[in-house]
PDB file of C-alpha atoms in Angstrom:
ATOM      1  CA  UNK A   4     -29.393  -0.192  12.857  1.00  0.00           C
ATOM      2  CA  UNK A   5     -25.818   0.677  13.904  1.00  0.00           C
ATOM      3  CA  UNK A   6     -25.586  -2.590  15.843  1.00  0.00           C
ATOM      4  CA  UNK A   7     -26.699  -4.543  12.774  1.00  0.00           C
ATOM      5  CA  UNK A   8     -24.156  -2.701  10.622  1.00  0.00           C
ATOM      6  CA  UNK A   9     -21.436  -3.485  13.148  1.00  0.00           C
ATOM      7  CA  UNK A  10     -22.337  -7.174  13.154  1.00  0.00           C
ATOM      8  CA  UNK A  11     -22.453  -7.160   9.354  1.00  0.00           C
ATOM      9  CA  UNK A  12     -19.025  -5.525   9.242  1.00  0.00           C
ATOM     10  CA  UNK A  13     -17.381  -8.246  11.338  1.00  0.00           C
ATOM     11  CA  UNK A  14     -19.235 -11.018   9.513  1.00  0.00           C
ATOM     12  CA  UNK A  15     -18.026  -9.617   6.200  1.00  0.00           C
ATOM     13  CA  UNK A  16     -14.505  -8.891   7.479  1.00  0.00           C
ATOM     14  CA  UNK A  17     -13.846 -12.472   8.535  1.00  0.00           C
ATOM     15  CA  UNK A  18     -16.342 -14.139   6.200  1.00  0.00           C
ATOM     16  CA  UNK A  19     -14.490 -12.863   3.144  1.00  0.00           C
ATOM     17  CA  UNK A  20     -11.237 -14.322   4.431  1.00  0.00           C
ATOM     18  CA  UNK A  21     -12.863 -17.666   5.240  1.00  0.00           C
ATOM     19  CA  UNK A  22     -14.591 -17.936   1.860  1.00  0.00           C
ATOM     20  CA  UNK A  23     -11.324 -17.069   0.097  1.00  0.00           C
ATOM     21  CA  UNK A  24      -9.107 -19.275   2.258  1.00  0.00           C
ATOM     22  CA  UNK A  25      -8.123 -21.288  -0.802  1.00  0.00           C
ATOM     23  CA  UNK A  26      -6.923 -18.088  -2.482  1.00  0.00           C
ATOM     24  CA  UNK A  27      -4.861 -17.246   0.595  1.00  0.00           C
ATOM     25  CA  UNK A  28      -3.195 -20.658   0.529  1.00  0.00           C
ATOM     26  CA  UNK A  29      -2.480 -20.319  -3.192  1.00  0.00           C
ATOM     27  CA  UNK A  30      -0.816 -16.951  -2.557  1.00  0.00           C
ATOM     28  CA  UNK A  31       1.225 -18.371   0.319  1.00  0.00           C
ATOM     29  CA  UNK A  32       2.427 -21.260  -1.837  1.00  0.00           C
ATOM     30  CA  UNK A  33       3.360 -18.799  -4.584  1.00  0.00           C
ATOM     31  CA  UNK A  34       5.282 -16.694  -2.057  1.00  0.00           C
ATOM     32  CA  UNK A  35       7.160 -19.759  -0.816  1.00  0.00           C
ATOM     33  CA  UNK A  36       8.037 -20.623  -4.424  1.00  0.00           C
ATOM     34  CA  UNK A  37       9.223 -17.100  -5.173  1.00  0.00           C
ATOM     35  CA  UNK A  38       6.377 -16.503  -7.648  1.00  0.00           C
ATOM     36  CA  UNK A  39       5.870 -12.839  -6.794  1.00  0.00           C
ATOM     37  CA  UNK A  40       3.792 -12.125  -9.910  1.00  0.00           C
ATOM     38  CA  UNK A  41       1.055 -14.475  -8.665  1.00  0.00           C
ATOM     39  CA  UNK A  42       1.247 -13.025  -5.155  1.00  0.00           C
ATOM     40  CA  UNK A  43       0.905  -9.481  -6.518  1.00  0.00           C
ATOM     41  CA  UNK A  44      -2.036 -10.409  -8.749  1.00  0.00           C
ATOM     42  CA  UNK A  45      -3.901 -11.944  -5.813  1.00  0.00           C
ATOM     43  CA  UNK A  46      -3.101  -9.046  -3.482  1.00  0.00           C
ATOM     44  CA  UNK A  47      -4.095  -6.394  -6.032  1.00  0.00           C
ATOM     45  CA  UNK A  48      -7.405  -8.128  -6.703  1.00  0.00           C
ATOM     46  CA  UNK A  49      -8.580  -9.249  -3.291  1.00  0.00           C
ATOM     47  CA  UNK A  50      -7.325  -6.714  -0.761  1.00  0.00           C
ATOM     48  CA  UNK A  51      -8.945  -3.631  -2.379  1.00  0.00           C
ATOM     49  CA  UNK A  52     -12.114  -5.686  -2.956  1.00  0.00           C
ATOM     50  CA  UNK A  53     -12.172  -6.710   0.715  1.00  0.00           C
ATOM     51  CA  UNK A  54     -11.542  -3.120   1.855  1.00  0.00           C
ATOM     52  CA  UNK A  55     -14.203  -1.631  -0.419  1.00  0.00           C
ATOM     53  CA  UNK A  56     -16.652  -4.278   0.817  1.00  0.00           C
ATOM     54  CA  UNK A  57     -16.139  -3.163   4.426  1.00  0.00           C
ATOM     55  CA  UNK A  58     -16.956   0.414   3.431  1.00  0.00           C
ATOM     56  CA  UNK A  59     -20.044  -0.662   1.480  1.00  0.00           C
ATOM     57  CA  UNK A  60     -21.431  -2.857   4.264  1.00  0.00           C
ATOM     58  CA  UNK A  61     -21.071  -0.075   6.820  1.00  0.00           C
ATOM     59  CA  UNK A  62     -22.431   2.701   4.599  1.00  0.00           C
ATOM     60  CA  UNK A  63     -19.142   4.589   4.380  1.00  0.00           C
ATOM     61  CA  UNK A  64     -18.821   6.958   1.420  1.00  0.00           C
ATOM     62  CA  UNK A  65     -15.245   7.510   0.335  1.00  0.00           C
ATOM     63  CA  UNK A  66     -14.074  10.586  -1.567  1.00  0.00           C
ATOM     64  CA  UNK A  67     -10.478  10.535  -2.785  1.00  0.00           C
ATOM     65  CA  UNK A  68      -8.562  13.489  -4.207  1.00  0.00           C
ATOM     66  CA  UNK A  69      -5.016  13.734  -5.527  1.00  0.00           C
ATOM     67  CA  UNK A  70      -4.220  10.264  -6.858  1.00  0.00           C
ATOM     68  CA  UNK A  71      -2.299  12.047  -9.600  1.00  0.00           C
ATOM     69  CA  UNK A  72       0.211  13.085  -6.906  1.00  0.00           C
ATOM     70  CA  UNK A  73       1.387   9.498  -6.398  1.00  0.00           C
ATOM     71  CA  UNK A  74       4.843   9.092  -8.007  1.00  0.00           C
ATOM     72  CA  UNK A  75       4.875   6.793 -11.034  1.00  0.00           C
ATOM     73  CA  UNK A  76       8.638   6.394 -11.374  1.00  0.00           C
ATOM     74  CA  UNK A  77       9.516   4.649  -8.125  1.00  0.00           C
ATOM     75  CA  UNK A  78       8.444   3.815  -4.589  1.00  0.00           C
ATOM     76  CA  UNK A  79       7.320   6.354  -2.048  1.00  0.00           C
ATOM     77  CA  UNK A  80       6.464   6.471   1.640  1.00  0.00           C
ATOM     78  CA  UNK A  81       2.834   7.399   2.277  1.00  0.00           C
ATOM     79  CA  UNK A  82       2.435   9.242   5.584  1.00  0.00           C
ATOM     80  CA  UNK A  83      -1.070   9.644   6.996  1.00  0.00           C
ATOM     81  CA  UNK A  84      -2.750  10.972  10.122  1.00  0.00           C
ATOM     82  CA  UNK A  85      -4.340   8.262  12.252  1.00  0.00           C
ATOM     83  CA  UNK A  86      -7.782   8.708  13.809  1.00  0.00           C
ATOM     84  CA  UNK A  87      -9.649   5.438  13.356  1.00  0.00           C
ATOM     85  CA  UNK A  88      -9.521   1.669  12.961  1.00  0.00           C
ATOM     86  CA  UNK A  89     -10.950   2.415   9.503  1.00  0.00           C
ATOM     87  CA  UNK A  90      -7.717   4.085   8.369  1.00  0.00           C
ATOM     88  CA  UNK A  91      -6.063   0.862   7.203  1.00  0.00           C
ATOM     89  CA  UNK A  92      -8.904  -0.398   4.953  1.00  0.00           C
ATOM     90  CA  UNK A  93      -9.420   3.183   3.769  1.00  0.00           C
ATOM     91  CA  UNK A  94      -5.875   3.485   2.438  1.00  0.00           C
ATOM     92  CA  UNK A  95      -5.943  -0.044   1.045  1.00  0.00           C
ATOM     93  CA  UNK A  96      -8.920   1.091  -1.047  1.00  0.00           C
ATOM     94  CA  UNK A  97      -7.895   4.678  -1.816  1.00  0.00           C
ATOM     95  CA  UNK A  98      -4.279   4.513  -3.005  1.00  0.00           C
ATOM     96  CA  UNK A  99      -2.989   3.432  -6.408  1.00  0.00           C
ATOM     97  CA  UNK A 100      -2.584  -0.134  -5.110  1.00  0.00           C
ATOM     98  CA  UNK A 101      -2.531  -1.879  -1.719  1.00  0.00           C
ATOM     99  CA  UNK A 102       0.822  -1.346   0.005  1.00  0.00           C
ATOM    100  CA  UNK A 103       2.525  -2.727   3.096  1.00  0.00           C
ATOM    101  CA  UNK A 104       1.800  -0.920   6.345  1.00  0.00           C
ATOM    102  CA  UNK A 105       3.741  -0.422   9.571  1.00  0.00           C
ATOM    103  CA  UNK A 106       1.177  -1.941  11.952  1.00  0.00           C
ATOM    104  CA  UNK A 107       0.954  -2.506  15.689  1.00  0.00           C
ATOM    105  CA  UNK A 108       1.839  -5.984  16.936  1.00  0.00           C
ATOM    106  CA  UNK A 109      -1.723  -6.724  18.109  1.00  0.00           C
ATOM    107  CA  UNK A 110      -2.827  -7.141  14.487  1.00  0.00           C
ATOM    108  CA  UNK A 111      -0.301  -9.933  14.041  1.00  0.00           C
ATOM    109  CA  UNK A 112      -2.305 -11.998  16.533  1.00  0.00           C
ATOM    110  CA  UNK A 113      -5.579 -11.931  14.560  1.00  0.00           C
ATOM    111  CA  UNK A 114      -6.036 -15.222  12.654  1.00  0.00           C
ATOM    112  CA  UNK A 115      -6.269 -15.033   8.844  1.00  0.00           C
ATOM    113  CA  UNK A 116      -5.933 -11.251   8.870  1.00  0.00           C
ATOM    114  CA  UNK A 117      -2.303 -11.588   9.946  1.00  0.00           C
ATOM    115  CA  UNK A 118      -1.583 -13.939   7.033  1.00  0.00           C
ATOM    116  CA  UNK A 119      -3.073 -11.563   4.460  1.00  0.00           C
ATOM    117  CA  UNK A 120      -1.102  -8.688   6.000  1.00  0.00           C
ATOM    118  CA  UNK A 121       2.147 -10.644   5.760  1.00  0.00           C
ATOM    119  CA  UNK A 122       1.432 -11.363   2.099  1.00  0.00           C
ATOM    120  CA  UNK A 123       0.883  -7.647   1.592  1.00  0.00           C
ATOM    121  CA  UNK A 124       4.284  -6.892   3.107  1.00  0.00           C
ATOM    122  CA  UNK A 125       3.123  -5.364   6.379  1.00  0.00           C
ATOM    123  CA  UNK A 126       5.657  -4.984   9.181  1.00  0.00           C
ATOM    124  CA  UNK A 127       4.490  -5.406  12.771  1.00  0.00           C
ATOM    125  CA  UNK A 128       6.035  -3.242  15.473  1.00  0.00           C
ATOM    126  CA  UNK A 129       6.128  -3.582  19.253  1.00  0.00           C
ATOM    127  CA  UNK A 130       5.897   0.021  20.296  1.00  0.00           C
ATOM    128  CA  UNK A 131       7.298  -0.294  23.834  1.00  0.00           C
ATOM    129  CA  UNK A 132      10.379  -2.253  22.737  1.00  0.00           C
ATOM    130  CA  UNK A 133      13.092  -0.009  21.288  1.00  0.00           C
ATOM    131  CA  UNK A 134      15.103  -2.855  19.783  1.00  0.00           C
ATOM    132  CA  UNK A 135      12.003  -4.353  18.123  1.00  0.00           C
ATOM    133  CA  UNK A 136      10.969  -0.930  16.837  1.00  0.00           C
ATOM    134  CA  UNK A 137      14.380  -0.382  15.233  1.00  0.00           C
ATOM    135  CA  UNK A 138      14.166  -3.798  13.583  1.00  0.00           C
ATOM    136  CA  UNK A 139      10.681  -3.003  12.259  1.00  0.00           C
ATOM    137  CA  UNK A 140      11.914   0.266  10.752  1.00  0.00           C
ATOM    138  CA  UNK A 141      14.851  -1.556   9.172  1.00  0.00           C
ATOM    139  CA  UNK A 142      12.491  -4.175   7.713  1.00  0.00           C
ATOM    140  CA  UNK A 143      10.275  -1.429   6.288  1.00  0.00           C
ATOM    141  CA  UNK A 144      13.340   0.321   4.851  1.00  0.00           C
ATOM    142  CA  UNK A 145      14.349  -2.901   3.084  1.00  0.00           C
ATOM    143  CA  UNK A 146      10.889  -3.120   1.517  1.00  0.00           C
ATOM    144  CA  UNK A 147      11.167   0.400   0.084  1.00  0.00           C
ATOM    145  CA  UNK A 148      14.720  -0.330  -1.091  1.00  0.00           C
ATOM    146  CA  UNK A 149      13.304  -3.313  -3.002  1.00  0.00           C
ATOM    147  CA  UNK A 150      11.113  -0.902  -5.005  1.00  0.00           C
ATOM    148  CA  UNK A 151       7.819  -1.123  -3.125  1.00  0.00           C
ATOM    149  CA  UNK A 152       5.932   1.773  -1.590  1.00  0.00           C
ATOM    150  CA  UNK A 153       5.002   1.685   2.086  1.00  0.00           C
ATOM    151  CA  UNK A 154       2.387   3.256   4.391  1.00  0.00           C
ATOM    152  CA  UNK A 155       3.135   4.720   7.817  1.00  0.00           C
ATOM    153  CA  UNK A 156       1.055   6.433  10.502  1.00  0.00           C
ATOM    154  CA  UNK A 157       3.849   8.353  12.265  1.00  0.00           C
ATOM    155  CA  UNK A 158       1.767   9.228  15.337  1.00  0.00           C
ATOM    156  CA  UNK A 159       2.227   5.600  16.353  1.00  0.00           C
ATOM    157  CA  UNK A 160      -1.314   5.317  17.702  1.00  0.00           C
ATOM    158  CA  UNK A 161      -4.764   6.703  16.988  1.00  0.00           C
ATOM    159  CA  UNK A 162      -5.241  10.382  17.840  1.00  0.00           C
ATOM    160  CA  UNK A 163      -8.218  10.795  20.170  1.00  0.00           C
ATOM    161  CA  UNK A 164      -8.396  14.586  20.319  1.00  0.00           C
ATOM    162  CA  UNK A 165     -10.748  16.937  18.535  1.00  0.00           C
ATOM    163  CA  UNK A 166     -11.498  16.528  14.834  1.00  0.00           C
ATOM    164  CA  UNK A 167      -8.993  18.454  12.757  1.00  0.00           C
ATOM    165  CA  UNK A 168      -6.067  17.691  15.042  1.00  0.00           C
ATOM    166  CA  UNK A 169      -3.183  15.229  14.996  1.00  0.00           C
ATOM    167  CA  UNK A 170      -0.621  13.929  17.452  1.00  0.00           C
ATOM    168  CA  UNK A 171       3.134  14.303  17.247  1.00  0.00           C
ATOM    169  CA  UNK A 172       4.702  12.823  14.118  1.00  0.00           C
ATOM    170  CA  UNK A 173       7.609  10.705  15.319  1.00  0.00           C
ATOM    171  CA  UNK A 174      10.878  11.056  13.424  1.00  0.00           C
ATOM    172  CA  UNK A 175      11.657   7.345  13.137  1.00  0.00           C
ATOM    173  CA  UNK A 176       9.100   6.749  10.415  1.00  0.00           C
ATOM    174  CA  UNK A 177      10.662   9.443   8.209  1.00  0.00           C
ATOM    175  CA  UNK A 178      14.077   7.801   8.363  1.00  0.00           C
ATOM    176  CA  UNK A 179      12.743   5.168   5.971  1.00  0.00           C
ATOM    177  CA  UNK A 180      12.201   7.807   3.278  1.00  0.00           C
ATOM    178  CA  UNK A 181      15.429   9.665   4.038  1.00  0.00           C
ATOM    179  CA  UNK A 182      17.567   6.517   4.031  1.00  0.00           C
ATOM    180  CA  UNK A 183      16.092   5.190   0.775  1.00  0.00           C
ATOM    181  CA  UNK A 184      15.732   8.547  -0.964  1.00  0.00           C
ATOM    182  CA  UNK A 185      12.033   7.852  -1.545  1.00  0.00           C
ATOM    183  CA  UNK A 186       9.675  10.833  -1.578  1.00  0.00           C
ATOM    184  CA  UNK A 187       7.200  11.319   1.269  1.00  0.00           C
ATOM    185  CA  UNK A 188       3.568  11.543   0.145  1.00  0.00           C
ATOM    186  CA  UNK A 189       1.363  13.139   2.843  1.00  0.00           C
ATOM    187  CA  UNK A 190      -2.170  11.734   3.104  1.00  0.00           C
ATOM    188  CA  UNK A 191      -4.877  13.635   5.000  1.00  0.00           C
ATOM    189  CA  UNK A 192      -7.800  11.524   6.275  1.00  0.00           C
ATOM    190  CA  UNK A 193     -10.917  13.367   7.430  1.00  0.00           C
ATOM    191  CA  UNK A 194     -14.086  11.942   8.958  1.00  0.00           C
ATOM    192  CA  UNK A 195     -12.993   8.363   9.667  1.00  0.00           C
ATOM    193  CA  UNK A 196     -13.478   8.541  13.434  1.00  0.00           C
ATOM    194  CA  UNK A 197     -17.094   9.553  12.910  1.00  0.00           C
ATOM    195  CA  UNK A 198     -17.809   6.173  11.308  1.00  0.00           C
ATOM    196  CA  UNK A 199     -16.982   4.079  14.345  1.00  0.00           C
ATOM    197  CA  UNK A 200     -15.187   5.380  17.441  1.00  0.00           C
ATOM    198  CA  UNK A 201     -17.301   8.542  17.777  1.00  0.00           C
ATOM    199  CA  UNK A 202     -20.417   6.349  18.094  1.00  0.00           C
ATOM    200  CA  UNK A 203     -19.246   3.986  20.816  1.00  0.00           C
ATOM    201  CA  UNK A 204     -17.451   1.640  18.399  1.00  0.00           C
ATOM    202  CA  UNK A 205     -20.579   1.067  16.334  1.00  0.00           C
ATOM    203  CA  UNK A 206     -20.457   1.206  12.545  1.00  0.00           C
ATOM    204  CA  UNK A 207     -22.254   4.356  11.403  1.00  0.00           C
ATOM    205  CA  UNK A 208     -22.798   5.609   7.822  1.00  0.00           C
ATOM    206  CA  UNK A 209     -20.915   8.720   6.832  1.00  0.00           C
ATOM    207  CA  UNK A 210     -18.395  10.302   4.497  1.00  0.00           C
ATOM    208  CA  UNK A 211     -14.622  10.127   4.580  1.00  0.00           C
ATOM    209  CA  UNK A 212     -12.402  12.473   2.626  1.00  0.00           C
ATOM    210  CA  UNK A 213      -8.883  11.414   1.679  1.00  0.00           C
ATOM    211  CA  UNK A 214      -6.519  13.938   0.145  1.00  0.00           C
ATOM    212  CA  UNK A 215      -3.287  12.648  -1.354  1.00  0.00           C
ATOM    213  CA  UNK A 216      -0.928  15.615  -1.348  1.00  0.00           C
ATOM    214  CA  UNK A 217       2.076  16.407  -3.573  1.00  0.00           C
ATOM    215  CA  UNK A 218       5.207  14.374  -2.799  1.00  0.00           C
ATOM    216  CA  UNK A 219       8.045  15.841  -0.771  1.00  0.00           C
ATOM    217  CA  UNK A 220      11.465  15.055  -2.194  1.00  0.00           C
ATOM    218  CA  UNK A 221      13.940  13.713   0.373  1.00  0.00           C
ATOM    219  CA  UNK A 222      17.016  13.351  -1.838  1.00  0.00           C
ATOM    220  CA  UNK A 223      19.484  16.131  -1.111  1.00  0.00           C
ATOM    221  CA  UNK A 224      17.808  17.272   2.126  1.00  0.00           C
ATOM    222  CA  UNK A 225      20.078  19.010   4.582  1.00  0.00           C
ATOM    223  CA  UNK A 226      20.316  17.757   8.173  1.00  0.00           C
ATOM    224  CA  UNK A 227      18.195  20.705   9.268  1.00  0.00           C
ATOM    225  CA  UNK A 228      15.506  19.896   6.686  1.00  0.00           C
ATOM    226  CA  UNK A 229      15.517  16.243   7.739  1.00  0.00           C
ATOM    227  CA  UNK A 230      14.978  17.260  11.367  1.00  0.00           C
ATOM    228  CA  UNK A 231      12.092  19.562  10.399  1.00  0.00           C
ATOM    229  CA  UNK A 232      10.456  17.025   8.068  1.00  0.00           C
ATOM    230  CA  UNK A 233       8.089  15.304  10.559  1.00  0.00           C
ATOM    231  CA  UNK A 234       6.550  18.572  11.753  1.00  0.00           C
ATOM    232  CA  UNK A 235       6.479  20.010   8.223  1.00  0.00           C
ATOM    233  CA  UNK A 236       4.491  16.991   7.014  1.00  0.00           C
ATOM    234  CA  UNK A 237       2.221  17.180  10.062  1.00  0.00           C
ATOM    235  CA  UNK A 238       1.414  20.824   9.343  1.00  0.00           C
ATOM    236  CA  UNK A 239       0.810  20.035   5.660  1.00  0.00           C
ATOM    237  CA  UNK A 240      -1.727  17.380   6.664  1.00  0.00           C
ATOM    238  CA  UNK A 241      -3.358  19.521   9.369  1.00  0.00           C
ATOM    239  CA  UNK A 242      -4.014  22.226   6.776  1.00  0.00           C
ATOM    240  CA  UNK A 243      -6.202  19.732   4.861  1.00  0.00           C
ATOM    241  CA  UNK A 244      -8.248  18.360   7.768  1.00  0.00           C
TER     242      UNK A 244
END
């Protein structure tokens, strides 16, 4: 059954994008014309629908707590722990709206998916290239400065240790929030690895718990507080896993 669910997941994942190719082209034309209202309407309708469909096809049950903690008066930087390939569609479905994500460069090479991600405002980063990484962080900073929230997994890669743990939170990701004055919103994701990676990369039914925690204000932080911020957020998230 897990093999069938896995096949169904990939059929749905790419089938949705193929069936809605005309919608993608319409959004791309709107983007080229500067019609951001149309782009936003398409993104807000189709990306959560696509993400929720992946969860439904694979039997994933999503429980979300703390949406009331998402700031309403301006952009924020969502910071989540990273355990699974599921984490991206999970946050696209669980937050107040789909937001751009700092994503690894490999995703930019996947046809159709890369075009939807660019519409969403995702920034692709080459992790082993310092200059490219700095540019990616600057691009993400510009997005937040424009008034849009952004999603970052500051570990930089999926954590493969025991459930309830997390890797080091790298400081670079937090500079986006500090530079723009946007609050950091920690997001704790529990159970995602058990839906796929823990079963030999086969889609397996199960429950995921996402806790959106109270925002951390970055305006007025001292240099010492800025330096401590990555580990403080990591410990806040670990306490919820």
